[in-house]
Coordinates of C-alpha atoms in Angstrom, one line a residue:
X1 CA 164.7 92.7 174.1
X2 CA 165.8 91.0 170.8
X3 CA 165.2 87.9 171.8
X4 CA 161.9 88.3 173.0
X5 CA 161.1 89.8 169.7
X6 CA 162.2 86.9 167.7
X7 CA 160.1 85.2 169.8
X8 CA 156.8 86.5 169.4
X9 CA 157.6 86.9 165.8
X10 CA 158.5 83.8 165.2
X11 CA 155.4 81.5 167.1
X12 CA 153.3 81.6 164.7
X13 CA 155.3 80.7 162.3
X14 CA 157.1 77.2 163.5
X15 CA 154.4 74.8 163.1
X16 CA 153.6 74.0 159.7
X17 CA 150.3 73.2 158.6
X18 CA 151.7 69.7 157.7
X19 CA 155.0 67.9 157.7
X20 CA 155.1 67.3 154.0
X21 CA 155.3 69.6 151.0
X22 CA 153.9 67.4 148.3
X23 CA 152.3 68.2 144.9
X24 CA 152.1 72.0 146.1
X25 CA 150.3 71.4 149.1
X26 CA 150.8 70.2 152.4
X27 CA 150.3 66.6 153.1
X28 CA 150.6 64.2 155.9
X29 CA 150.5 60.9 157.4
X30 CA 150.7 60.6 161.2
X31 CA 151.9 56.8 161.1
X32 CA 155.1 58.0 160.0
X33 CA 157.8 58.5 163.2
X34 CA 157.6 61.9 165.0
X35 CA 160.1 64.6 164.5
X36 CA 160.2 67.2 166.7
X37 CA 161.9 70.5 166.2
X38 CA 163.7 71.7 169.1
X39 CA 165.3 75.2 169.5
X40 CA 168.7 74.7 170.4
X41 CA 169.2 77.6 172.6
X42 CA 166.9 77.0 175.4
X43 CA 165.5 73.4 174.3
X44 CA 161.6 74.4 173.7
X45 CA 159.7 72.1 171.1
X46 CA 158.7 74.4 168.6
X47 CA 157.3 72.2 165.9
X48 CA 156.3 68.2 165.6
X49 CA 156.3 66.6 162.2
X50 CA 156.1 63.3 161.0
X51 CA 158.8 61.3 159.2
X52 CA 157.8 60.3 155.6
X53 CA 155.9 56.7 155.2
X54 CA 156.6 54.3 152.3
X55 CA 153.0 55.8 150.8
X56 CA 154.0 59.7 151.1
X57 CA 157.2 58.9 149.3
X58 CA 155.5 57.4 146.4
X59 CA 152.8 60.0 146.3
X60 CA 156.3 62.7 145.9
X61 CA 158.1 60.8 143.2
X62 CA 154.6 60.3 140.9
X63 CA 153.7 63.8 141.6
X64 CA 157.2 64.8 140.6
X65 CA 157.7 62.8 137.8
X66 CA 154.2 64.3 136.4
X67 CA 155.4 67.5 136.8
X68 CA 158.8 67.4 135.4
X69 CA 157.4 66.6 132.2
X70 CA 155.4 70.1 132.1
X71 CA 158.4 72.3 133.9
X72 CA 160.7 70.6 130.8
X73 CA 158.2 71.9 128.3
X74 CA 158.4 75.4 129.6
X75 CA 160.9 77.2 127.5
X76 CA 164.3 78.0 129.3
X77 CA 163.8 81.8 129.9
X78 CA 160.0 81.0 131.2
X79 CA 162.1 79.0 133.9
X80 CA 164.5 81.2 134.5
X81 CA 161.7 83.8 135.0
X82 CA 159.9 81.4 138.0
X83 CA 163.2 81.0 139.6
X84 CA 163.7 84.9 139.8
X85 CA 160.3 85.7 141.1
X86 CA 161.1 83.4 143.5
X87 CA 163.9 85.0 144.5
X88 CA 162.4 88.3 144.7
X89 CA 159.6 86.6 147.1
X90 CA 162.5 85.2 149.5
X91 CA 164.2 88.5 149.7
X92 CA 161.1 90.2 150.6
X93 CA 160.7 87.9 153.5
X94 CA 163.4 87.5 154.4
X95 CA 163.3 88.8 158.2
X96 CA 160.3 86.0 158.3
X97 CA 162.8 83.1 157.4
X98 CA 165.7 84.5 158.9
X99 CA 163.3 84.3 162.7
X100 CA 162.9 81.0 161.7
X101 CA 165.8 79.5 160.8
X102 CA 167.4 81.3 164.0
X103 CA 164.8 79.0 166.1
X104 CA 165.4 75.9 164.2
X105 CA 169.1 75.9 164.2
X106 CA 169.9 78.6 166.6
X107 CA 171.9 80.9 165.3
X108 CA 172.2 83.9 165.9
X109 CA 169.2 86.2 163.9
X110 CA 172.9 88.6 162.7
X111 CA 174.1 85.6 161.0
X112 CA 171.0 84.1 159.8
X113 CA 169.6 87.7 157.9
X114 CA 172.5 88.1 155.8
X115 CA 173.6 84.4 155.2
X116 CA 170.9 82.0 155.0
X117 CA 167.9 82.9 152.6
X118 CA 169.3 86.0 151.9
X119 CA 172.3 83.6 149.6
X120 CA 169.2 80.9 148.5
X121 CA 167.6 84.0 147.0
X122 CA 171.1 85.1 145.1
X123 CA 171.2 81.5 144.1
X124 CA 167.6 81.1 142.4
X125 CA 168.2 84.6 141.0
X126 CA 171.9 83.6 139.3
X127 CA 170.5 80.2 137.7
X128 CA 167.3 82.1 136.8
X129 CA 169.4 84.1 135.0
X130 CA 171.9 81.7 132.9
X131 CA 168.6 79.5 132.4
X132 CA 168.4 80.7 129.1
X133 CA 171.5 80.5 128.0
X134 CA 172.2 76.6 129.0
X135 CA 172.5 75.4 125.5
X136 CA 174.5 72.5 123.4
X137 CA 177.2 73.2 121.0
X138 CA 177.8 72.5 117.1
X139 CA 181.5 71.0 116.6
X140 CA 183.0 71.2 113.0
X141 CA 184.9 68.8 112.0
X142 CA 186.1 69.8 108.1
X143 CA 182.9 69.4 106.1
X144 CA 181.1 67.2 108.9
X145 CA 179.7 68.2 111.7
X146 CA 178.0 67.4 115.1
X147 CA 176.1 69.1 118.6
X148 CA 175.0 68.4 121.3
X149 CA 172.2 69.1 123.6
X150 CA 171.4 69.3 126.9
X151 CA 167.9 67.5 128.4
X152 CA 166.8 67.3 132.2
X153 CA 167.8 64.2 133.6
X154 CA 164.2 63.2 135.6
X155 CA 163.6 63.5 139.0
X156 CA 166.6 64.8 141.0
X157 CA 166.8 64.0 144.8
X158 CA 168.2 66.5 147.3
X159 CA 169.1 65.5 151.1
X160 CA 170.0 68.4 153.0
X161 CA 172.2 68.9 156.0
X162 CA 171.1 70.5 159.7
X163 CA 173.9 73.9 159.6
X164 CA 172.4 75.8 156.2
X165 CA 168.8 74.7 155.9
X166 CA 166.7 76.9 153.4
X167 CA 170.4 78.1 151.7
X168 CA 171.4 73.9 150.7
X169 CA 168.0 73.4 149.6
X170 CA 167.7 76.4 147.2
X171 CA 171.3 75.6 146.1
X172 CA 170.3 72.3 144.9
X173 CA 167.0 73.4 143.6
X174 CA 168.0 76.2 141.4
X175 CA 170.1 74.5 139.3
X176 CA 168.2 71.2 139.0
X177 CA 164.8 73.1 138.0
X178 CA 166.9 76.0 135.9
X179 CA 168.1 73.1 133.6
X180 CA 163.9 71.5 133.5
X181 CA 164.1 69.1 136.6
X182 CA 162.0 68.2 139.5
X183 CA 163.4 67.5 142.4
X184 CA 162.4 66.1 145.6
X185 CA 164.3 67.5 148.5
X186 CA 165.0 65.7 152.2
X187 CA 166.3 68.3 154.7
X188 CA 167.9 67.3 158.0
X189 CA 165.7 65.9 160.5
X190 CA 167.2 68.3 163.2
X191 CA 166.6 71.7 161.2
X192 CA 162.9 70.4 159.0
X193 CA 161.3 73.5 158.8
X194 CA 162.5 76.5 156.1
X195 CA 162.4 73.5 153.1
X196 CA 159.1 74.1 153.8
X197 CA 158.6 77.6 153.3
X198 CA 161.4 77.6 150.2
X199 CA 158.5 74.8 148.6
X200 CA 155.5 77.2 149.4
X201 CA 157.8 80.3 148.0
X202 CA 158.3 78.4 144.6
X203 CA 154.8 77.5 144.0
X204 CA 153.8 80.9 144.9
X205 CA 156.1 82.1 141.8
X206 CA 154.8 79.9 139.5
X207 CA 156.3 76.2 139.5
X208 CA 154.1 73.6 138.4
X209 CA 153.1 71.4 141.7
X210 CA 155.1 68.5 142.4
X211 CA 158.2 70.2 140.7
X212 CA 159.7 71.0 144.1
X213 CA 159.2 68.4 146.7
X214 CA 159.5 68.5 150.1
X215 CA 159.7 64.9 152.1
X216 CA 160.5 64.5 155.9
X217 CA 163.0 62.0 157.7
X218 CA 165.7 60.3 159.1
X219 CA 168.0 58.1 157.5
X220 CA 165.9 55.4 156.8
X221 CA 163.7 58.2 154.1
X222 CA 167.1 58.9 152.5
X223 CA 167.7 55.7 151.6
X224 CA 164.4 54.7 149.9
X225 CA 164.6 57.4 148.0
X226 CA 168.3 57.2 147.1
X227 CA 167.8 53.7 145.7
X228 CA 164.1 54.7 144.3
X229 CA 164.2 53.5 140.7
X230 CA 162.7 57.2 139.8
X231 CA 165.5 59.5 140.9
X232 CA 167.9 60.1 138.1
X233 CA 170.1 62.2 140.2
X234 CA 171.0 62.3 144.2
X235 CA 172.8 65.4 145.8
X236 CA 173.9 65.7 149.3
X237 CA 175.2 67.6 151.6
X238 CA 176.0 65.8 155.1
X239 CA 179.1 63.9 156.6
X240 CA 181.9 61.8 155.0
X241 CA 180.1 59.0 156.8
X242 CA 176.9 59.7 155.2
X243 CA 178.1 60.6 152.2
X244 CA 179.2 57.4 151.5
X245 CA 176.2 55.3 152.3
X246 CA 175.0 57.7 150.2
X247 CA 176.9 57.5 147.5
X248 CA 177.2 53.4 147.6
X249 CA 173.6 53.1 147.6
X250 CA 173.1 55.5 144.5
X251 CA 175.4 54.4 142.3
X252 CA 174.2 50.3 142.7
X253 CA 171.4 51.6 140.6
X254 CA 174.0 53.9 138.1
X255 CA 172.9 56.7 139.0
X256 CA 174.9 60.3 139.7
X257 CA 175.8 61.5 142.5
X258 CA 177.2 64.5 143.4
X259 CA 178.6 65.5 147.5
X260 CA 179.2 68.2 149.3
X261 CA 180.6 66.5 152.6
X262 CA 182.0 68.2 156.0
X263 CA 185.9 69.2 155.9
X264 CA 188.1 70.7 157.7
X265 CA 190.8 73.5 157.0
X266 CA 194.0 74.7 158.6
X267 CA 194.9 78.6 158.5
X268 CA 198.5 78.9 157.5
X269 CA 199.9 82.5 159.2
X270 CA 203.2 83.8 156.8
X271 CA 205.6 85.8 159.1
X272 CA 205.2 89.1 156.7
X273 CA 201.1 88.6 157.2
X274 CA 198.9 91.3 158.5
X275 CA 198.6 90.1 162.3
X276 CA 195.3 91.7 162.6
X277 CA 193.7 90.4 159.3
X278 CA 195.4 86.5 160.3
X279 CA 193.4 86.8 164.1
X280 CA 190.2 88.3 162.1
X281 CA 190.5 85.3 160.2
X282 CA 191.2 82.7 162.6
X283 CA 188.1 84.1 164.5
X284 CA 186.3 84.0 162.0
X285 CA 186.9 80.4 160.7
X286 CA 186.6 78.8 163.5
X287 CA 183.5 80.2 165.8
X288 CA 181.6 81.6 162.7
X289 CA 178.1 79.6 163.3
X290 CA 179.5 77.9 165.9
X291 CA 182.2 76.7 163.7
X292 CA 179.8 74.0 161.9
X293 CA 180.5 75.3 158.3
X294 CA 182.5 72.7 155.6
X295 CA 185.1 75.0 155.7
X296 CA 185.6 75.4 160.0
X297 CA 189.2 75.5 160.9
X298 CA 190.9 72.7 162.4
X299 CA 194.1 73.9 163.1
X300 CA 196.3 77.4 162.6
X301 CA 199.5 76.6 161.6
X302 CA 202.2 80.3 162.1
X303 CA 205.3 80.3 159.7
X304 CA 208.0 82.5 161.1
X305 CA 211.2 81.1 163.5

């Protein structure tokens, strides 16, 4: 019965009303490859996008760049302010983007209300709070004296992976618009659809358009806008093989990069440990989401003779 709840719940809500999530609005360009959106659990199509062109890419980085110039002029605590209204908004839907995400990624609708854009929302609401308080220091040295401050960097670029849709992207927003950035944000061609809604959810609390970016795509989108001359920053959250690609195409053009790439852990099991609490545990590391979390066990490893 469950099931067939999510699903009449969540119909209405798969298809977006265009692939792209550019200059607060939705835009698209059909020339651009398909991308369908398949449910994992029974293999029904339940959206078709369109990968980003060459021209919808450039249409995201001049709108972002325009706006990154009016969300830096907004004082810190106005910030801060947008980013917790936002969060407020995601928490009061979040049975609506819990539905989804359980169709796009297919996880279970248990997992995905309590850990998906339930922690995006604690996110935006934790750097909506520090916003303010993001400042430079004075340094004394005898009778001279120097600070620092802190400024946005630009245009920040955020390339999510398939496992955490709607929580990676608010993680890399929050912080990147808390300190007066725009950022343009790819998700995972596999899971394309809750960026989406986390782009319509900002805008709705009062970002300037174009501050928050959504682009679709492979690879191939990744790329053009990794090595974009406009992006002052790329985050990503993907592979070790990606990552790298990444991170070599990034840095020809000095930029920073920072990664958070797939690992894997091993459980180590003392003799004098709770036997209960260490299969708990192991259960829980390794088949929690299907076991595709960074932190997935690879091994359990028992001390004792």
């Amino acid at each position: 019965m469950q099931s067939y709840e999510i699903r009449k719940m969540a119909t209405p809500l798969c298809q977006p009303a265009a692939s792209h999530f550019i200059d607060g609005t939705f835009m698209e360009d059909r020339t651009g490859p398909e991308i369908l959106s398949v449910n994992p659990v029974d293999g029904e199509i339940i959206a078709k996008l369109h990968g980003a062109t060459s021209c919808i890419i450039e249409k995201a980085i001049a709108s972002a760049k325009r706006a990154q110039k009016e969300w830096a002029r907004k004082g810190p605590a106005e910030r801060g302010r947008v980013l917790s209204r936002a969060a407020d908004i995601m928490r009061a839907r979040n049975m609506e983007l819990s539905v989804l995400e359980t169709r796009d990624t297919g996880k279970p609708i248990s997992e995905t209300l309590v850990a998906d854009a339930a922690s995006g929302a604690d996110c935006l609401e934790y750097f909506g709070a520090i916003a303010a308080t993001l400042s430079g220091d004075s340094i004394q040295f005898g009778e001279d004296w120097v600070y620092t401050r802190r400024e946005p960097l630009g245009v920040c670029l955020g390339i999510g992976a398939w496992n955490y849709p709607i929580q990676i992207a608010a993680w890399k927003a929050a912080p990147a618009l808390a300190c007066g950035n725009a950022m343009i944000f790819k998700p995972s061609e596999v899971t394309s659809l809750s960026a989406l809604k986390l782009a319509e959810i900002l805008t709705e609390a009062g970002l300037p358009p174009g501050a928050f970016n959504v682009v679709q795509g492979a690879g191939d989108v990744g790329a053009e806008l990794a090595t974009h001359p406009a992006i002052a920053k790329v985050s990503l959250t993907g592979s070790v093989k990606t990552g790298a690609r990444v991170a070599s195409a990034a840095t020809a053009g000095i930029r920073p990069v920072t990664m958070e790439l797939g690992g894997k852990s091993a459980l180590i099991v003392f003799d004098d440990a709770d036997v209960e609490a260490a299969v708990s545990g192991a259960i829980l590391g390794n088949f929690y989401s299907a076991g595709q979390i960074c932190s997935g066990l690879s091994g359990i490893l028992c001390g004792g003779p």
